[in-house]
Amino acid sequence: MTDSGYNVGDLVAEFLSRIGVTTCFGIVSVHNIPMLDAIGRRNAIRYVMARNEMGGAHMADAYARVSGHLGVIFSSTGPGAANAVPGLAEAQFAGSPVLHITGQTATKFIDRDMGTVHDLPGQTAMLAAVSKAAFRIRSAQEALGVLTRAAALALTPPMGPVSVEVPIDIQRTVIPRPAQLDTLVLPVPPPLPPSEAELDEAAEILARARRPMLWLGNGAKAAGAAAMRLLDLGFGAVSSWNGRGIIPEDHPMTFGGLHGNGAPRIQEFYRSVDAMLVVGSKLRGHETMDFSLKLPDVLVHVDVDPCANGRTYPNRAFVCGDAGLVMEALAKRLKGRMKVDPGFAAEFQETRKLATAEYQATLGPYADFPVELRRALPRDALWVRDVTISNSSWGNRIFPVYGPRDAVHPVSAAIGPGLPMGIGAALAGGGRKAIAMVGDGGFALNQTELWTAVQERAELVVMVMNDRGYGVIKHIQGALQDGRMFFGDLQGPDLQKLAAVAGLPAFRVSSTEELAGTVAKAVATPGPSLVEVDMTAIGAFPPYAPYNTMGIYARKAGGGTPPPPPGEPPRPPPAGG
């Protein structure tokens, strides 16, 4: 406590420690100094000083995804809180439990548009628009209750970011230390048990399947063991891009992230699947080609959120409940009842092999990148990506992921989160190495966070795919704007010199053959390092799905290349630039 006594700033700091928070991210500012002063004096929490609130929010998000615990971001008021919005929006897309604690002007000035420092009338509404909920502490007496409610809500499935405003006068208010802190337990509800009737209905449908599949999403991240029980009964599996690694992707019965978007052979295989169990996934439009991806007619959907029922795809049955509890219960009901086609597993594995090879063949000079990069990394490395063209193609789909919390990417498809997400992931990784693959365009948005990585000694390799422009945008323009490509070329810094200024080792890759060895050197380097991949030296990245069959690319390819019949080797990829 301060010389004047225990205040609400002390309460915030002690509250976070009591609920198990060990790391926070953010910016110090005039409107959060009492809270951060208390954190500094207590010296029980690592405070990571981001270089801007956007970066700090992305760090907290990635920290939550990798650790499975609450991520915490502190911001200032008004412009500072607004700068955290992109990170909060991404956490909302991804379903990440993030607690955003922001200051506010003094209570008597809030929302009165009087021109006080940083005051933004309507700030709570702005934060509510990109959060699961937003609260304002209106008195010192209610501070503990609001904080408890907010943290519990962030951690209650479906999880998401929750914002709390703490006005500066309330932060400084001296209060008796709440005795409730000594026995504080967040009121997070236990896993939601499913209805027995819904389970019975789902089991009856699935028991008739001879070629069953399982689609796993973010909501199933903690349910890997239960999912494996279904695979043991003969199910094949596939993952949303935010659910990768729930089944290790070297397991023979998973397609991983190659779920059909950009993989015609997988789409064809789905036609033979007679039941699909979707668990913890929204079947988002981004991944299902705006819901045009044809999934099996017999679809059973499991989600903890009742609003997910029928929101994106129709289903034959819906089970509302915790993913692990539902899959365990279904596995018990289905044991001894499944009569899976004897040839299903072999056909599944052959489809996986051919579809992966076909997708790899569309990558042009980057065809070997997924294999070579995987070879250079430890099995437990953290795979973090930005929306660079390399991730929008092979990074999301065919780079193998082995653990449910090993992969982080911007689910919102925002550009720029990759570097700060890499820092957050690395700090949550317990010494595991993280690699953040970013494009030069996305890197530019948050490149000042390099200094955060250096200051925090993050175990992070920043791999910049440098094509001197917005590669994804150029492909979209080629597909949809008849090849007109405006405003996509970028002049950026010399990345080797930038790394030297920041004080971290830097490497350059100018050919595929150099990739594995160079990345391995970076991984072996303690702390952060930077690897620049010179895409202008390696060659142009071919258009990727769905744009490779549209506009100028379709014309160059003569209308596109259909998938070969089952059992035939992949055909040459479409031409395109």
XYZ file of C-alpha atoms in Angstrom:
577
model
C 0.000 0.000 0.000
C 1.019 3.628 -0.375
C 1.943 5.919 2.508
C -1.654 7.125 2.521
C -3.086 3.602 2.770
C -4.531 0.755 0.707
C -6.296 2.109 -2.377
C -8.236 0.711 -5.329
C -5.013 0.548 -7.339
C -3.689 -1.836 -4.674
C -6.925 -3.799 -4.917
C -6.534 -4.238 -8.681
C -2.952 -5.473 -8.289
C -3.778 -7.876 -5.469
C -6.908 -9.121 -7.236
C -4.886 -10.106 -10.294
C -2.353 -11.986 -8.178
C -5.093 -13.754 -6.229
C -6.694 -15.114 -9.415
C -3.369 -16.457 -10.662
C -2.248 -13.752 -13.088
C 1.537 -13.674 -13.364
C 2.021 -11.577 -16.520
C 0.328 -8.406 -17.783
C 0.879 -6.311 -20.891
C 0.302 -2.690 -21.723
C 1.237 0.973 -21.582
C 1.719 3.171 -18.531
C -0.227 6.430 -18.661
C -1.591 9.248 -16.555
C -4.905 7.428 -16.110
C -3.556 4.048 -14.949
C -0.533 5.028 -12.850
C -2.084 4.110 -9.450
C -2.818 0.560 -10.649
C 0.590 0.068 -12.249
C 2.304 1.665 -9.258
C 0.684 -1.008 -7.104
C 1.796 -3.765 -9.479
C 5.338 -2.397 -9.391
C 5.440 -2.110 -5.601
C 4.073 -5.617 -5.050
C 6.544 -7.086 -7.569
C 4.426 -10.230 -7.963
C 3.434 -9.771 -11.613
C 5.635 -9.445 -14.679
C 4.588 -6.288 -16.494
C 5.498 -6.301 -20.191
C 5.828 -2.779 -21.544
C 4.426 -2.904 -25.058
C 5.250 -0.066 -27.417
C 1.586 0.580 -28.183
C -1.751 -0.621 -26.854
C -2.569 -2.516 -30.034
C 0.569 -4.576 -29.611
C -0.111 -5.114 -25.923
C -3.638 -6.357 -26.593
C -2.390 -8.810 -29.219
C 0.274 -10.015 -26.773
C -2.347 -10.617 -24.080
C -4.525 -12.491 -26.581
C -1.722 -14.817 -27.701
C -0.615 -15.296 -24.099
C -4.137 -16.476 -23.260
C -4.302 -18.839 -26.233
C -0.982 -20.532 -25.471
C -1.280 -20.625 -21.668
C -4.989 -21.376 -21.454
C -5.235 -18.715 -18.744
C -6.432 -15.132 -18.575
C -4.518 -12.593 -20.654
C -4.414 -9.074 -19.171
C -3.858 -5.769 -20.976
C -3.688 -2.314 -19.369
C -4.375 0.750 -21.484
C -4.836 4.446 -21.024
C -8.070 6.323 -21.580
C -9.594 7.612 -24.811
C -6.990 7.360 -27.594
C -5.116 4.677 -25.656
C -8.230 2.570 -25.147
C -9.118 3.092 -28.806
C -5.669 1.865 -29.808
C -6.369 -1.400 -27.969
C -9.506 -1.977 -30.053
C -7.863 -4.014 -32.871
C -6.420 -6.442 -30.331
C -9.724 -6.742 -28.479
C -11.556 -7.325 -31.751
C -9.146 -10.129 -32.629
C -9.591 -11.704 -29.183
C -13.351 -11.567 -29.738
C -13.014 -13.319 -33.102
C -10.758 -15.973 -31.567
C -12.705 -16.518 -28.340
C -9.707 -15.626 -26.161
C -10.138 -14.872 -22.438
C -8.661 -11.379 -22.147
C -9.220 -8.851 -19.360
C -8.722 -5.279 -20.552
C -8.296 -2.801 -17.688
C -8.351 0.806 -18.775
C -8.321 4.088 -16.943
C -10.929 6.815 -17.170
C -11.047 10.502 -16.491
C -12.301 11.574 -13.054
C -15.845 10.402 -12.364
C -17.384 13.883 -12.350
C -16.151 14.541 -15.910
C -16.996 11.220 -17.600
C -19.153 11.454 -20.746
C -19.704 15.209 -20.304
C -17.505 16.220 -23.265
C -15.672 18.848 -21.201
C -12.267 18.417 -22.827
C -10.497 16.763 -19.908
C -7.311 14.861 -20.713
C -7.953 11.775 -22.889
C -11.714 11.959 -22.252
C -13.692 10.183 -24.967
C -17.450 10.387 -24.413
C -18.993 7.006 -25.102
C -15.802 5.043 -24.453
C -17.722 2.220 -22.748
C -19.904 1.730 -25.819
C -16.831 1.653 -28.049
C -15.282 -1.077 -25.908
C -18.544 -3.016 -25.671
C -18.675 -3.184 -29.465
C -15.432 -5.200 -29.593
C -15.700 -7.072 -26.287
C -17.869 -9.751 -24.795
C -18.840 -7.087 -22.250
C -17.620 -3.742 -20.915
C -17.996 -2.431 -17.362
C -17.284 0.807 -15.528
C -16.411 0.857 -11.837
C -18.615 3.621 -10.416
C -17.476 3.526 -6.797
C -14.579 2.170 -4.784
C -16.962 -0.094 -2.892
C -18.003 -1.996 -6.027
C -14.494 -2.384 -7.465
C -13.854 -5.946 -6.291
C -17.276 -7.124 -7.410
C -16.926 -5.662 -10.897
C -13.411 -7.037 -11.360
C -14.533 -10.484 -10.213
C -17.524 -10.486 -12.537
C -15.440 -9.290 -15.487
C -12.655 -11.861 -15.105
C -15.139 -14.687 -14.608
C -17.101 -13.644 -17.675
C -13.969 -13.587 -19.833
C -13.207 -17.165 -18.735
C -16.769 -18.478 -19.137
C -17.378 -20.272 -22.450
C -17.843 -18.986 -25.036
C -14.817 -17.021 -23.865
C -13.882 -13.541 -25.006
C -12.379 -10.183 -24.025
C -13.978 -8.122 -21.269
C -13.139 -4.466 -20.605
C -13.228 -2.649 -17.263
C -12.930 1.131 -16.876
C -11.456 2.363 -13.589
C -11.755 6.162 -13.220
C -8.611 7.834 -11.945
C -10.227 9.250 -8.798
C -11.502 5.803 -7.849
C -8.058 4.261 -8.379
C -6.663 6.672 -5.776
C -9.493 6.172 -3.273
C -8.288 4.694 0.034
C -10.377 1.717 1.176
C -10.193 -1.044 3.780
C -8.539 -4.105 2.285
C -11.391 -6.509 1.395
C -11.179 -9.672 3.480
C -12.805 -11.562 0.565
C -9.459 -11.446 -1.232
C -8.112 -14.130 1.121
C -10.604 -16.721 -0.117
C -11.314 -15.367 -3.593
C -12.416 -17.893 -6.201
C -13.693 -16.691 -9.555
C -17.308 -17.775 -10.117
C -16.564 -19.517 -13.412
C -19.289 -22.118 -13.954
C -18.285 -25.778 -14.275
C -18.291 -27.395 -17.722
C -21.826 -27.368 -19.109
C -23.303 -30.887 -19.015
C -25.254 -31.872 -22.125
C -28.845 -33.051 -22.169
C -29.211 -36.832 -22.083
C -31.964 -36.615 -24.679
C -29.785 -34.577 -27.037
C -26.937 -37.047 -26.561
C -29.211 -39.988 -27.320
C -30.489 -38.337 -30.488
C -26.978 -37.534 -31.690
C -25.721 -41.034 -30.905
C -28.565 -42.637 -32.856
C -27.656 -40.590 -35.921
C -23.923 -41.244 -35.656
C -24.318 -44.967 -34.955
C -25.712 -45.429 -38.463
C -22.642 -43.879 -40.100
C -20.179 -46.069 -41.964
C -17.867 -43.212 -42.969
C -17.973 -40.760 -40.033
C -15.927 -37.603 -39.606
C -15.204 -35.145 -36.829
C -14.671 -31.391 -37.401
C -12.899 -29.800 -34.422
C -12.843 -26.080 -33.634
C -11.504 -23.741 -30.981
C -14.161 -24.826 -28.492
C -12.664 -28.325 -28.421
C -9.093 -27.302 -27.531
C -9.293 -28.840 -24.073
C -11.000 -32.005 -25.311
C -8.253 -33.778 -27.229
C -8.486 -36.996 -25.207
C -12.227 -37.237 -25.807
C -11.744 -36.588 -29.516
C -9.179 -39.397 -29.656
C -11.774 -41.799 -28.275
C -13.935 -41.096 -31.322
C -10.976 -41.607 -33.647
C -10.423 -44.957 -31.934
C -13.988 -45.847 -32.977
C -13.167 -45.161 -36.623
C -13.865 -41.453 -37.107
C -11.671 -39.335 -39.337
C -10.920 -35.773 -38.243
C -10.377 -32.313 -39.654
C -9.826 -28.969 -37.918
C -10.759 -25.366 -38.269
C -7.708 -23.120 -38.436
C -8.299 -22.083 -34.823
C -8.650 -25.692 -33.701
C -5.470 -27.160 -35.089
C -3.354 -29.574 -33.091
C -6.218 -30.918 -30.964
C -5.409 -34.120 -32.801
C -1.645 -34.116 -33.464
C -1.335 -33.640 -37.193
C 0.976 -36.574 -37.725
C -1.909 -38.835 -36.687
C -2.950 -40.770 -39.807
C -6.662 -40.026 -39.376
C -6.686 -36.241 -39.495
C -6.622 -33.836 -42.410
C -5.498 -31.102 -39.999
C -6.176 -27.646 -41.419
C -6.624 -28.904 -44.984
C -10.374 -28.920 -44.504
C -11.519 -28.377 -48.075
C -11.028 -24.671 -48.696
C -8.539 -24.764 -51.557
C -8.431 -28.575 -51.599
C -10.824 -30.025 -54.226
C -9.888 -33.613 -53.383
C -10.994 -33.099 -49.775
C -14.263 -31.613 -51.005
C -14.765 -34.672 -53.186
C -14.018 -36.959 -50.243
C -16.719 -35.253 -48.160
C -19.268 -36.539 -50.691
C -18.578 -40.050 -49.418
C -18.836 -39.099 -45.736
C -22.244 -40.070 -44.368
C -22.081 -38.186 -41.038
C -20.016 -35.313 -39.675
C -19.811 -34.367 -36.006
C -18.849 -30.684 -35.667
C -17.520 -29.809 -32.200
C -16.730 -26.307 -30.966
C -16.578 -24.692 -34.404
C -18.670 -21.921 -35.927
C -17.896 -23.248 -39.422
C -16.929 -19.676 -40.198
C -17.593 -18.150 -43.581
C -13.921 -17.273 -43.998
C -12.978 -20.952 -43.907
C -16.021 -22.433 -45.648
C -15.899 -20.056 -48.635
C -18.895 -18.144 -47.293
C -20.682 -21.422 -46.541
C -20.389 -22.755 -50.091
C -18.101 -25.584 -48.916
C -20.304 -28.640 -49.307
C -20.388 -30.607 -46.064
C -22.211 -33.903 -45.476
C -25.988 -33.627 -45.279
C -25.973 -35.541 -42.006
C -24.352 -33.041 -39.670
C -24.461 -33.103 -35.871
C -23.324 -29.878 -34.208
C -21.945 -29.564 -30.664
C -21.358 -26.188 -29.047
C -21.498 -24.647 -25.596
C -23.289 -21.642 -27.116
C -26.952 -22.380 -27.907
C -26.930 -19.546 -30.447
C -24.612 -21.644 -32.630
C -27.503 -23.965 -33.484
C -28.108 -23.575 -37.228
C -26.329 -20.229 -37.448
C -24.070 -21.183 -40.358
C -24.974 -24.717 -41.510
C -28.179 -26.711 -40.995
C -27.896 -29.791 -38.805
C -29.780 -32.981 -38.063
C -29.145 -32.603 -34.329
C -27.636 -30.044 -31.972
C -26.092 -30.812 -28.591
C -25.479 -27.889 -26.247
C -22.688 -28.612 -23.814
C -19.000 -28.795 -23.037
C -17.028 -30.327 -25.906
C -15.180 -32.843 -23.759
C -18.255 -33.998 -21.866
C -20.241 -34.400 -25.077
C -17.575 -36.373 -26.935
C -16.921 -38.611 -23.921
C -20.635 -39.339 -23.621
C -20.997 -39.995 -27.344
C -17.976 -42.310 -27.342
C -19.572 -44.352 -24.546
C -22.866 -44.568 -26.416
C -21.196 -45.497 -29.703
C -18.747 -48.088 -28.393
C -19.619 -51.454 -29.915
C -22.251 -49.944 -32.210
C -20.157 -48.457 -35.017
C -19.869 -50.456 -38.236
C -17.299 -48.348 -40.048
C -16.556 -49.183 -43.680
C -13.445 -51.435 -43.618
C -11.846 -49.386 -46.388
C -12.568 -45.975 -44.877
C -9.275 -45.511 -43.013
C -7.127 -46.462 -45.997
C -9.106 -44.179 -48.323
C -8.891 -41.363 -45.781
C -5.122 -41.681 -45.519
C -4.660 -41.864 -49.286
C -6.835 -38.774 -49.721
C -4.771 -36.925 -47.131
C -1.528 -37.875 -48.869
C -2.705 -36.865 -52.346
C -4.526 -33.698 -51.258
C -1.456 -32.484 -49.373
C 0.767 -33.143 -52.382
C -1.683 -31.381 -54.689
C -1.843 -28.352 -52.451
C 1.922 -28.297 -52.107
C 2.204 -28.345 -55.913
C 0.300 -25.042 -56.128
C 2.971 -23.196 -54.132
C 5.495 -22.777 -56.929
C 8.985 -21.991 -55.593
C 7.631 -22.234 -52.027
C 6.435 -25.845 -52.372
C 9.080 -27.163 -49.965
C 8.713 -24.405 -47.372
C 6.242 -26.257 -45.086
C 8.423 -29.373 -44.897
C 11.727 -27.510 -44.603
C 10.463 -25.133 -41.927
C 8.900 -27.944 -39.914
C 12.213 -29.818 -40.110
C 14.043 -26.831 -38.609
C 11.744 -26.392 -35.617
C 11.376 -28.368 -32.387
C 8.227 -30.463 -32.228
C 6.831 -28.259 -29.460
C 7.627 -24.937 -31.162
C 4.862 -22.334 -31.155
C 3.602 -21.558 -34.665
C 2.465 -17.912 -34.840
C 1.451 -16.213 -38.088
C 0.217 -12.951 -39.500
C -2.021 -12.665 -42.546
C 0.849 -12.915 -44.940
C 0.343 -14.719 -48.228
C 2.428 -17.628 -46.948
C 0.058 -18.151 -44.050
C -3.117 -17.573 -46.042
C -1.953 -20.494 -48.167
C 0.265 -23.180 -46.647
C 0.608 -21.818 -43.108
C -3.048 -22.328 -42.276
C -3.439 -25.580 -44.168
C -0.446 -27.907 -44.391
C 2.254 -26.843 -41.926
C 1.931 -29.610 -39.279
C 0.790 -28.623 -35.771
C 1.111 -31.108 -32.923
C -0.498 -29.510 -29.862
C -3.838 -27.758 -29.231
C -2.169 -24.560 -27.976
C 0.786 -24.554 -30.335
C -0.719 -22.406 -33.114
C -1.779 -18.746 -33.074
C -3.023 -16.687 -35.999
C -5.360 -13.720 -36.571
C -8.779 -15.359 -36.832
C -10.173 -11.973 -37.861
C -7.789 -11.962 -40.854
C -6.386 -8.659 -39.580
C -2.973 -7.587 -40.811
C -0.300 -6.729 -38.261
C -0.841 -8.911 -35.151
C 1.884 -11.438 -35.956
C 4.888 -9.883 -34.190
C 3.129 -8.933 -30.929
C 1.298 -12.267 -30.927
C 4.667 -13.951 -31.243
C 5.895 -12.100 -28.156
C 2.814 -13.033 -26.132
C 3.061 -16.656 -27.233
C 6.767 -16.842 -26.409
C 6.244 -15.416 -22.924
C 3.503 -17.976 -22.282
C 5.520 -20.848 -23.697
C 7.615 -21.701 -20.665
C 10.883 -21.589 -22.600
C 9.575 -23.127 -25.809
C 10.669 -21.339 -28.960
C 8.046 -19.396 -30.892
C 8.292 -18.479 -34.548
C 6.212 -15.617 -35.913
C 5.830 -15.682 -39.689
C 4.859 -12.210 -40.901
C 4.811 -10.370 -44.192
C 6.733 -7.147 -44.605
C 3.437 -5.246 -44.830
C 2.050 -6.689 -41.608
C 5.407 -6.373 -39.882
C 5.410 -2.626 -40.585
C 2.266 -2.099 -38.503
C 3.885 -3.197 -35.237
C 7.619 -3.308 -35.948
C 8.393 -1.172 -32.892
C 7.487 -4.225 -30.810
C 10.877 -5.641 -31.818
C 12.222 -3.565 -28.936
C 9.686 -5.206 -26.616
C 10.920 -8.643 -27.706
C 14.512 -7.609 -27.014
C 13.724 -6.017 -23.656
C 11.771 -9.085 -22.518
C 14.298 -11.560 -23.974
C 11.445 -13.393 -25.668
C 12.327 -16.792 -27.133
C 11.088 -15.732 -30.552
C 12.159 -16.048 -34.167
C 10.545 -13.343 -36.305
C 10.442 -14.642 -39.877
C 9.618 -11.818 -42.295
C 8.402 -12.958 -45.716
C 9.599 -9.905 -47.624
C 8.024 -9.372 -51.057
C 8.139 -5.560 -50.817
C 4.375 -5.222 -50.857
C 0.920 -6.517 -50.005
C 1.047 -9.928 -51.695
C -2.411 -11.026 -50.564
C -4.008 -7.806 -51.803
C -2.311 -8.083 -55.184
C -3.747 -11.563 -55.663
C -7.212 -10.338 -54.746
C -6.860 -7.461 -57.191
C -5.730 -9.841 -59.911
C -8.762 -12.023 -59.300
C -11.422 -9.369 -58.817
C -10.154 -6.180 -60.471
C -9.142 -7.590 -63.847
C -5.482 -7.490 -62.895
C -5.311 -3.824 -61.900
C -2.986 -3.669 -58.901
C -2.933 -0.265 -57.243
C -1.330 0.789 -53.945
C 0.301 -2.530 -53.090
C 4.024 -1.777 -53.421
C 5.842 -0.840 -50.232
C 9.169 0.751 -49.494
C 10.394 -0.582 -46.192
C 13.527 -0.483 -44.078
C 16.589 -2.634 -44.580
C 15.527 -5.389 -42.186
C 19.081 -6.472 -41.428
C 19.977 -2.945 -40.331
C 16.697 -2.554 -38.439
C 17.439 -5.707 -36.465
C 20.924 -4.405 -35.685
C 19.465 -1.143 -34.390
C 17.031 -3.098 -32.204
C 19.881 -5.239 -30.913
C 18.929 -8.694 -32.116
C 20.686 -11.164 -34.429
C 19.467 -11.251 -38.027
C 19.689 -13.795 -40.820
C 18.652 -13.808 -44.478
C 17.218 -16.601 -46.654
C 17.537 -16.219 -50.429
C 16.628 -19.763 -51.515
C 14.546 -22.688 -50.313
C 17.717 -24.675 -49.726
C 18.854 -22.131 -47.131
C 15.607 -22.129 -45.142
C 15.968 -25.059 -42.729
C 19.596 -24.403 -41.836
C 19.077 -20.682 -41.335
C 15.968 -21.095 -39.197
C 17.721 -23.775 -37.143
C 20.517 -21.281 -36.403
C 17.940 -18.691 -35.332
C 16.169 -21.219 -33.112
C 19.488 -22.080 -31.454
C 20.144 -18.394 -30.735
C 19.036 -17.424 -27.201
C 16.342 -14.745 -27.069
C 14.802 -13.057 -30.096
C 16.172 -13.103 -33.619
C 15.004 -12.107 -37.087
C 15.037 -14.141 -40.299
C 14.345 -12.247 -43.508
C 13.086 -14.391 -46.389
C 13.894 -12.529 -49.607
C 10.910 -13.463 -51.762
C 12.151 -11.354 -54.666
C 15.168 -13.662 -54.855
C 13.178 -16.876 -54.465
C 10.413 -15.979 -56.908
C 6.827 -14.783 -57.138
C 4.276 -16.546 -54.970
C 1.557 -18.138 -57.149
C -2.080 -17.096 -56.592
C -3.730 -19.155 -53.873
C -7.277 -20.472 -53.381
C -9.858 -19.238 -54.015
C -8.274 -16.488 -56.132
C -6.220 -18.853 -58.297
C -9.363 -19.819 -60.237
C -10.734 -16.299 -60.659
C -10.142 -13.295 -62.919
C -6.843 -13.110 -64.765
C -5.611 -16.281 -63.073
C -8.518 -18.342 -64.395
C -7.881 -17.037 -67.891
C -4.183 -17.858 -67.676
C -5.020 -21.356 -66.467
C -7.672 -21.926 -69.106
C -10.449 -21.995 -66.556
C -8.529 -23.688 -63.760
C -7.298 -27.213 -63.190
C -9.796 -29.746 -61.819
C -8.621 -32.341 -59.303
C -7.431 -35.643 -60.722
C -9.560 -38.763 -60.222
C -8.927 -40.716 -57.005
C -5.703 -42.665 -57.159
C -4.051 -40.553 -59.853
C -1.013 -38.349 -59.156
C -1.568 -34.583 -58.867
C -1.722 -32.560 -62.052
C 0.512 -29.543 -62.629
C -0.720 -26.413 -60.827
C -2.405 -23.598 -62.748
C -0.101 -20.973 -64.157
C -0.229 -17.509 -62.667
C 1.814 -14.743 -61.190
